[in-house]
């Protein structure tokens, strides 16, 4: 199941990049949830959250700092990023069972990230699940909180939307299609 999650995450990142750079990707007024355009810029623009882009280690550290300050601890059994994608993707899974109030901790984490320069984009909130997109430079971060009676899953998955990383995500998808 973990392999399927990575295929889905990589596919989402590729679709996000491929669908937002041109004219057919959205409503036109939804710039906040868009990723970097296909122009090849690696410094980010207004669509990607603007400013200089952090690297994967910085993104991971920012998530860890915000989440732990909000009352989460990282679940060591969370999904590991495949070695070939480590410069383009980060994953941080909360041990939501140890948090006093996972929903409050999730909201506090998102607030801390936006206070640290991440720009909030698209979000959905329905049926006990909240997913928000945050952008910084060429990075897009999916912050998700899924809760129902008896369980909670809180994850933060970041992807770098540069052309180089897009190529790595596509290669990973192709490799996984064949397995």
Short mmCIF file of C-alpha atoms in Angstrom, two decimals:
data_model
loop_
_atom_site.label_atom_id
_atom_site.label_comp_id
_atom_site.label_asym_id
_atom_site.label_seq_id
_atom_site.Cartn_x
_atom_site.Cartn_y
_atom_site.Cartn_z
CA UNK A 1 0.00 0.00 0.00
CA UNK A 2 2.88 2.38 0.69
CA UNK A 3 4.12 2.00 -2.90
CA UNK A 4 0.64 2.93 -4.12
CA UNK A 5 0.70 6.06 -1.94
CA UNK A 6 3.99 7.18 -3.51
CA UNK A 7 2.70 6.53 -7.00
CA UNK A 8 -0.37 8.60 -6.17
CA UNK A 9 1.70 11.40 -4.61
CA UNK A 10 4.10 11.49 -7.55
CA UNK A 11 1.20 11.39 -10.02
CA UNK A 12 -0.47 14.27 -8.20
CA UNK A 13 2.72 16.30 -8.30
CA UNK A 14 3.18 15.68 -12.01
CA UNK A 15 -0.45 16.50 -12.78
CA UNK A 16 -0.23 19.62 -10.66
CA UNK A 17 2.85 20.81 -12.55
CA UNK A 18 1.59 19.76 -15.98
CA UNK A 19 -1.91 21.17 -15.48
CA UNK A 20 -1.07 24.59 -14.11
CA UNK A 21 1.53 26.07 -16.41
CA UNK A 22 -0.66 26.72 -19.40
CA UNK A 23 -4.11 27.86 -20.25
CA UNK A 24 -6.22 24.79 -19.63
CA UNK A 25 -5.27 24.12 -16.01
CA UNK A 26 -7.93 25.89 -14.00
CA UNK A 27 -10.34 28.69 -13.50
CA UNK A 28 -7.82 31.45 -14.07
CA UNK A 29 -8.51 33.02 -10.70
CA UNK A 30 -6.99 30.19 -8.67
CA UNK A 31 -3.37 31.29 -8.65
CA UNK A 32 -2.81 30.47 -4.99
CA UNK A 33 -3.00 26.70 -5.44
CA UNK A 34 -0.92 26.59 -8.58
CA UNK A 35 2.58 25.27 -8.77
CA UNK A 36 5.54 26.68 -10.61
CA UNK A 37 4.84 27.38 -14.23
CA UNK A 38 6.46 25.37 -16.94
CA UNK A 39 8.80 28.24 -17.79
CA UNK A 40 11.70 26.52 -16.08
CA UNK A 41 12.19 29.07 -13.32
CA UNK A 42 13.75 27.62 -10.21
CA UNK A 43 13.49 30.70 -8.06
CA UNK A 44 9.70 30.65 -7.93
CA UNK A 45 7.26 33.28 -8.92
CA UNK A 46 3.94 34.52 -7.65
CA UNK A 47 2.25 31.28 -8.64
CA UNK A 48 4.72 29.13 -6.72
CA UNK A 49 4.67 31.19 -3.56
CA UNK A 50 7.37 33.63 -4.59
CA UNK A 51 10.84 34.23 -3.27
CA UNK A 52 13.83 31.93 -3.19
CA UNK A 53 13.14 28.22 -3.00
CA UNK A 54 14.28 26.17 -0.05
CA UNK A 55 15.88 22.75 -0.52
CA UNK A 56 14.34 19.46 0.67
CA UNK A 57 16.22 19.49 3.98
CA UNK A 58 14.97 23.00 4.76
CA UNK A 59 11.38 22.09 3.89
CA UNK A 60 11.58 19.01 6.13
CA UNK A 61 13.05 21.09 8.98
CA UNK A 62 10.35 23.77 8.64
CA UNK A 63 7.60 21.14 8.78
CA UNK A 64 9.24 19.39 11.74
CA UNK A 65 9.69 22.63 13.67
CA UNK A 66 6.10 23.80 13.07
CA UNK A 67 4.52 20.41 13.75
CA UNK A 68 6.45 19.63 16.92
CA UNK A 69 5.78 23.13 18.30
CA UNK A 70 2.08 22.45 17.65
CA UNK A 71 2.12 19.25 19.71
CA UNK A 72 2.87 16.56 17.15
CA UNK A 73 5.66 14.01 17.13
CA UNK A 74 6.77 12.42 13.89
CA UNK A 75 5.56 8.88 13.30
CA UNK A 76 8.70 6.88 12.48
CA UNK A 77 6.63 4.34 10.55
CA UNK A 78 5.41 7.01 8.10
CA UNK A 79 6.18 6.70 4.41
CA UNK A 80 9.82 7.09 3.46
CA UNK A 81 10.66 9.07 0.34
CA UNK A 82 12.31 6.89 -2.32
CA UNK A 83 16.04 7.63 -2.57
CA UNK A 84 15.83 8.94 -6.15
CA UNK A 85 13.20 11.53 -5.10
CA UNK A 86 14.80 12.81 -1.85
CA UNK A 87 15.91 16.11 -3.40
CA UNK A 88 12.42 16.71 -4.80
CA UNK A 89 10.05 15.40 -2.14
CA UNK A 90 9.63 15.33 1.62
CA UNK A 91 7.14 13.49 3.79
CA UNK A 92 6.30 14.11 7.44
CA UNK A 93 3.64 11.95 9.10
CA UNK A 94 2.39 12.90 12.55
CA UNK A 95 1.77 10.36 15.26
CA UNK A 96 -1.70 11.83 15.66
CA UNK A 97 -2.65 9.41 18.45
CA UNK A 98 -0.10 11.08 20.73
CA UNK A 99 -1.41 14.61 20.10
CA UNK A 100 -3.87 15.99 22.66
CA UNK A 101 -6.07 17.42 19.88
CA UNK A 102 -4.93 16.48 16.33
CA UNK A 103 -7.22 19.05 14.68
CA UNK A 104 -5.87 21.92 16.81
CA UNK A 105 -2.29 20.73 16.27
CA UNK A 106 -2.90 20.53 12.50
CA UNK A 107 -4.33 24.06 12.41
CA UNK A 108 -1.43 25.36 14.54
CA UNK A 109 1.09 23.69 12.23
CA UNK A 110 -0.46 25.30 9.15
CA UNK A 111 -0.54 28.67 10.93
CA UNK A 112 3.14 28.36 11.87
CA UNK A 113 4.08 27.42 8.30
CA UNK A 114 2.19 30.39 6.83
CA UNK A 115 3.87 32.61 9.43
CA UNK A 116 7.20 31.24 8.15
CA UNK A 117 6.64 32.35 4.57
CA UNK A 118 4.47 29.56 3.14
CA UNK A 119 1.54 30.96 1.14
CA UNK A 120 -1.80 29.21 1.58
CA UNK A 121 -3.46 28.19 -1.66
CA UNK A 122 -6.29 25.83 -2.42
CA UNK A 123 -7.93 23.80 0.26
CA UNK A 124 -10.78 21.38 0.76
CA UNK A 125 -12.68 20.54 3.89
CA UNK A 126 -15.29 17.81 3.76
CA UNK A 127 -16.35 14.58 5.42
CA UNK A 128 -13.82 14.85 8.24
CA UNK A 129 -10.87 15.58 5.95
CA UNK A 130 -9.01 18.84 5.46
CA UNK A 131 -6.35 19.27 2.80
CA UNK A 132 -4.55 22.56 2.30
CA UNK A 133 -1.96 23.50 -0.27
CA UNK A 134 0.89 25.72 0.85
CA UNK A 135 3.48 27.14 -1.54
CA UNK A 136 6.98 28.50 -1.05
CA UNK A 137 9.29 29.14 -3.96
CA UNK A 138 9.01 26.15 -6.28
CA UNK A 139 7.72 23.90 -3.47
CA UNK A 140 4.12 22.84 -2.99
CA UNK A 141 3.12 21.31 0.35
CA UNK A 142 -0.04 19.26 0.86
CA UNK A 143 -1.05 19.46 4.50
CA UNK A 144 -3.72 16.85 5.19
CA UNK A 145 -5.76 16.00 8.26
CA UNK A 146 -8.06 13.00 7.99
CA UNK A 147 -10.07 12.13 11.05
CA UNK A 148 -13.05 9.98 11.87
CA UNK A 149 -14.29 8.10 14.89
CA UNK A 150 -11.30 6.27 16.31
CA UNK A 151 -8.49 7.36 13.98
CA UNK A 152 -6.61 10.36 12.70
CA UNK A 153 -4.02 10.65 9.93
CA UNK A 154 -2.05 13.86 9.60
CA UNK A 155 0.55 14.16 6.84
CA UNK A 156 2.61 16.86 5.20
CA UNK A 157 3.96 15.99 1.73
CA UNK A 158 6.08 18.53 -0.11
CA UNK A 159 7.14 18.42 -3.73
CA UNK A 160 9.54 20.63 -5.63
CA UNK A 161 7.90 21.62 -8.91
CA UNK A 162 11.00 22.41 -10.95
CA UNK A 163 11.37 20.83 -14.41
CA UNK A 164 14.19 18.64 -13.05
CA UNK A 165 11.95 17.22 -10.33
CA UNK A 166 9.01 16.89 -12.71
CA UNK A 167 11.22 14.63 -14.85
CA UNK A 168 12.13 12.53 -11.80
CA UNK A 169 8.46 12.17 -10.81
CA UNK A 170 7.54 11.10 -14.34
CA UNK A 171 10.38 8.55 -14.38
CA UNK A 172 9.21 7.19 -11.01
CA UNK A 173 5.66 6.87 -12.32
CA UNK A 174 6.83 5.01 -15.40
CA UNK A 175 8.99 2.69 -13.30
CA UNK A 176 6.07 1.93 -10.97
CA UNK A 177 3.66 1.31 -13.87
CA UNK A 178 5.96 -1.50 -15.03
CA UNK A 179 6.25 -3.13 -11.57
#
